[in-house]
Amino acid sequence: MILKAEKVTRQFNRVSGSSNIFFAVHETDFELPGGLLTVLEGRSGSGKTTFLSMLSGLLRPSSGNIYLDGADIYAQTDKELSRFRNDNFGIVPQGQTAIATLTVMENVMLPGTIYGLDEGLREKAEKLLDRMGILDLADVLPKELSGGEIRRMAIARALIRDPKVIFADEPTSDLDDANTDIVFDILKSIAADGKAVLVVTHERNADKYADRMYRMDAGVLMEC
Ligand SMILES: Nc1ncnc2c1ncn2[C@@H]1O[C@H](COP(=O)(O)OP(=O)(O)OP(=O)(O)O)[C@@H](O)[C@H]1O
Ligand SMILES: [Mg+2]
């Protein structure tokens, strides 16, 4: 299993006084293989989320292509692409993304309900919550969780459809060292299951967790 980016770029048009088109991501080739934890670090505004959004089927590149096992993901219609994302990608977005009115269990099951109900959904969710160490919190609302517990819930939700690729955007940004270790250990164990895992982070010593390290600097990607 491999996700490939070929010559992708992303431009944005920032209208501030005068209109100004700029590259958030310059032309980039990149491969994300299964079985490894790949970490992408870089300053705020360097283009990390933009790059991750293109890889994860959420943002069409301005040019270039993204391939999952040889299939061009953006050759699909938006409707097909939504379904494809739900089938293949697990995404832990930047920031707080729990649905406040759903319980932890319901939040985790949600991606498995969108295109009809997945078989054994509740059992799968229970297993994942157990693996994340928060099964006892299954029936509470997200507002009762700590920051670290919320992150683990978001990772469980990203795993619920057994995706090939996991994307996590700053999954430890608001966590202390102990919780950062827990979250990275979980992400490493997901990679050890054979999935491709890409983590975007500000974490200074993320290299201790990473199998591969990349750096984004003003829209330019470099392997470290
Ligand atoms: N939809 C958009 N329209 C215009 N500009 C955008 C848009 N999204 C992002 N940008 C700009 O593109 C650049 C890269 O943004 P991006 O969110 O990818 O950065 P980042 O590396 O993820 O930063 P952070 O670490 O703060 O999350 C920034 O200058 C940002 O302002
Ligand atoms: Mg970002």
XYZ file of C-alpha atoms and ligand atoms in Angstrom:
256
model
C 0.000 0.000 0.000
C 1.399 3.387 -0.939
C 0.135 6.935 -1.271
C 2.054 9.055 -3.778
C 2.081 12.735 -4.553
C 3.429 13.681 -7.977
C 4.361 17.298 -8.653
C 1.566 18.667 -6.481
C 1.258 22.371 -5.861
C -1.345 24.499 -4.151
C -1.841 28.166 -4.787
C -4.091 30.493 -2.846
C -5.300 33.941 -3.682
C -4.992 36.228 -0.693
C -6.940 39.441 -1.045
C -5.424 41.913 1.412
C -5.383 45.340 -0.139
C -4.219 44.055 -3.496
C -4.866 40.536 -4.752
C -1.844 38.290 -4.311
C -1.534 34.727 -5.590
C 1.021 32.668 -3.668
C 2.143 29.062 -3.388
C 1.223 27.522 -0.008
C 2.860 24.321 -1.326
C 5.499 24.428 -4.072
C 5.915 21.535 -6.511
C 6.349 18.418 -4.381
C 6.913 14.698 -4.919
C 6.251 12.527 -1.898
C 5.561 8.909 -0.966
C 3.766 7.635 2.115
C 4.292 3.879 2.563
C 2.333 1.534 4.794
C 3.909 0.222 7.979
C 5.757 3.419 8.879
C 5.125 6.489 10.998
C 6.033 9.548 8.955
C 6.303 12.868 10.764
C 6.036 16.265 9.097
C 7.187 19.249 11.104
C 7.443 22.909 10.258
C 6.603 26.419 11.375
C 3.123 27.809 11.581
C 1.969 28.829 8.112
C 4.578 26.710 6.299
C 1.925 24.722 4.389
C 1.640 21.525 6.455
C -2.156 21.417 6.732
C -2.509 22.422 3.075
C -0.249 19.531 2.062
C -2.011 17.053 4.354
C -5.403 18.196 3.045
C -4.306 17.512 -0.536
C -2.950 14.068 0.378
C -6.096 13.164 2.275
C -8.533 14.031 -0.512
C -9.875 17.171 1.130
C -8.267 19.807 -1.088
C -7.697 19.591 -4.827
C -4.122 20.459 -5.802
C -3.654 23.420 -8.153
C -1.520 21.059 -10.243
C -0.127 17.547 -9.929
C -1.747 14.303 -8.775
C -2.229 12.092 -5.739
C -2.327 8.316 -6.223
C -3.399 5.610 -3.786
C -1.978 2.321 -5.055
C -1.781 3.790 -8.544
C -5.307 5.234 -8.648
C -5.536 9.003 -9.171
C -7.772 10.051 -6.284
C -8.798 13.421 -7.755
C -9.903 11.803 -11.028
C -13.105 11.043 -9.112
C -16.149 13.303 -8.800
C -16.550 15.031 -5.431
C -19.248 12.550 -4.482
C -17.052 9.563 -5.352
C -14.157 11.165 -3.548
C -16.182 11.558 -0.312
C -16.969 7.883 -0.358
C -13.374 7.019 -1.230
C -12.108 9.077 1.723
C -14.549 7.364 4.055
C -13.355 3.947 2.815
C -9.603 4.553 2.725
C -8.554 7.474 4.883
C -8.816 8.168 8.599
C -8.367 11.812 9.409
C -7.640 13.415 12.776
C -8.091 17.094 11.888
C -6.251 20.013 13.484
C -8.082 21.490 16.490
C -11.123 20.352 18.384
C -13.430 18.230 16.234
C -15.655 16.296 18.640
C -19.388 16.673 18.048
C -20.524 18.115 21.370
C -24.036 16.648 21.382
C -22.912 13.056 20.700
C -21.387 10.750 23.289
C -17.812 9.510 22.914
C -19.129 6.197 21.563
C -21.414 7.974 19.058
C -18.580 10.243 17.927
C -16.392 7.209 17.263
C -19.126 5.301 15.407
C -20.128 8.259 13.212
C -17.944 7.565 10.114
C -19.355 4.017 10.074
C -22.943 5.289 9.730
C -22.656 7.666 6.766
C -23.064 5.158 3.915
C -25.320 2.726 5.753
C -24.477 1.028 8.993
C -21.192 -0.905 9.140
C -21.477 -4.442 10.414
C -20.441 -4.884 14.030
C -19.952 -1.149 14.385
C -20.541 -0.900 18.125
C -18.218 -3.833 18.853
C -15.509 -2.257 16.673
C -15.945 1.060 18.472
C -15.721 -0.676 21.851
C -12.511 -2.421 20.832
C -10.975 0.840 19.665
C -12.001 2.737 22.786
C -10.483 -0.065 24.818
C -7.250 0.106 22.803
C -7.167 3.878 23.410
C -7.730 3.300 27.129
C -11.011 5.253 27.280
C -13.674 2.550 27.130
C -14.973 3.644 30.544
C -15.772 7.037 28.984
C -17.885 5.618 26.129
C -21.174 7.096 27.313
C -20.085 10.564 28.387
C -20.162 13.748 26.334
C -16.882 15.121 24.924
C -16.986 18.171 27.227
C -16.239 15.820 30.136
C -12.984 14.586 28.570
C -9.455 15.869 29.064
C -7.442 17.075 26.067
C -5.570 13.782 25.836
C -8.768 11.749 26.038
C -10.340 13.871 23.271
C -7.337 13.131 21.038
C -7.598 9.423 21.691
C -11.307 9.600 20.872
C -10.472 11.363 17.589
C -7.931 8.637 16.738
C -10.500 5.920 17.500
C -12.951 7.696 15.183
C -10.314 7.879 12.434
C -9.754 4.108 12.747
C -13.367 2.979 12.854
C -13.587 2.043 9.154
C -10.174 0.346 9.187
C -8.606 2.805 6.708
C -5.354 2.260 4.821
C -3.971 5.660 5.714
C -4.184 7.742 8.885
C -3.567 11.485 8.817
C -3.190 13.322 12.117
C -2.769 17.097 12.096
C -1.174 18.347 15.328
C -2.651 15.537 17.457
C -0.575 16.542 20.493
C -0.582 20.337 20.233
C -2.325 20.904 23.571
C -0.959 17.901 25.499
C 1.653 17.476 28.220
C 4.652 15.161 27.721
C 2.999 12.089 29.229
C -0.076 12.395 26.987
C 2.076 13.217 23.968
C 3.914 9.926 24.563
C 0.618 8.047 24.814
C -0.723 9.506 21.556
C 2.515 8.883 19.632
C 2.739 5.332 20.998
C -0.774 4.699 19.701
C 0.084 6.193 16.298
C 3.217 4.033 16.156
C 1.238 0.910 16.958
C -1.204 1.803 14.149
C 1.748 2.018 11.738
C 2.999 -1.329 13.064
C -0.368 -2.785 11.990
C 0.685 -1.955 8.412
C -1.162 1.312 7.916
C 0.496 4.412 6.524
C 0.534 7.099 9.209
C 1.332 10.761 8.602
C 1.556 13.057 11.608
C 1.930 16.806 11.345
C 3.446 18.318 14.470
C 5.164 21.239 16.160
C 6.596 18.776 18.723
C 10.294 19.587 19.131
C 11.460 16.017 19.675
C 9.051 14.195 17.390
C 12.001 12.496 15.685
C 12.191 10.075 18.610
C 8.856 8.613 17.494
C 9.279 8.891 13.720
C 10.363 6.257 11.207
C 10.756 9.057 8.657
C 11.016 12.803 9.259
C 10.121 15.586 6.848
C 10.213 19.332 7.216
C 8.055 21.908 5.484
C 9.554 25.355 5.096
C 7.570 28.071 3.283
C 5.821 25.469 1.125
C 8.981 23.486 0.341
C 9.179 19.896 1.611
C 12.508 18.354 2.633
C 13.368 14.928 4.013
C 15.416 15.185 7.239
N -8.128 28.648 2.143
C -7.071 29.450 2.163
N -7.083 30.630 1.482
C -6.000 31.443 1.462
N -4.854 31.169 2.107
C -4.775 30.020 2.793
C -5.870 29.099 2.875
N -5.500 28.035 3.641
C -4.249 28.281 4.039
N -3.802 29.457 3.541
C -2.473 30.046 3.753
O -1.508 29.100 3.286
C -0.370 29.085 4.146
C -0.181 27.686 4.705
O -1.245 27.395 5.597
P -1.337 25.995 6.378
O -2.618 25.973 7.108
O -1.071 24.928 5.404
O -0.114 26.141 7.382
P 0.374 25.151 8.563
O 1.792 24.827 8.282
O -0.574 24.039 8.720
O 0.314 26.121 9.842
P -0.051 25.761 11.397
O 1.166 25.090 11.955
O -0.281 27.119 11.991
O -1.260 24.909 11.403
C -0.638 30.135 5.206
O 0.000 31.320 4.820
C -2.143 30.284 5.195
O -2.526 31.578 5.606
Mg -1.875 23.464 10.230
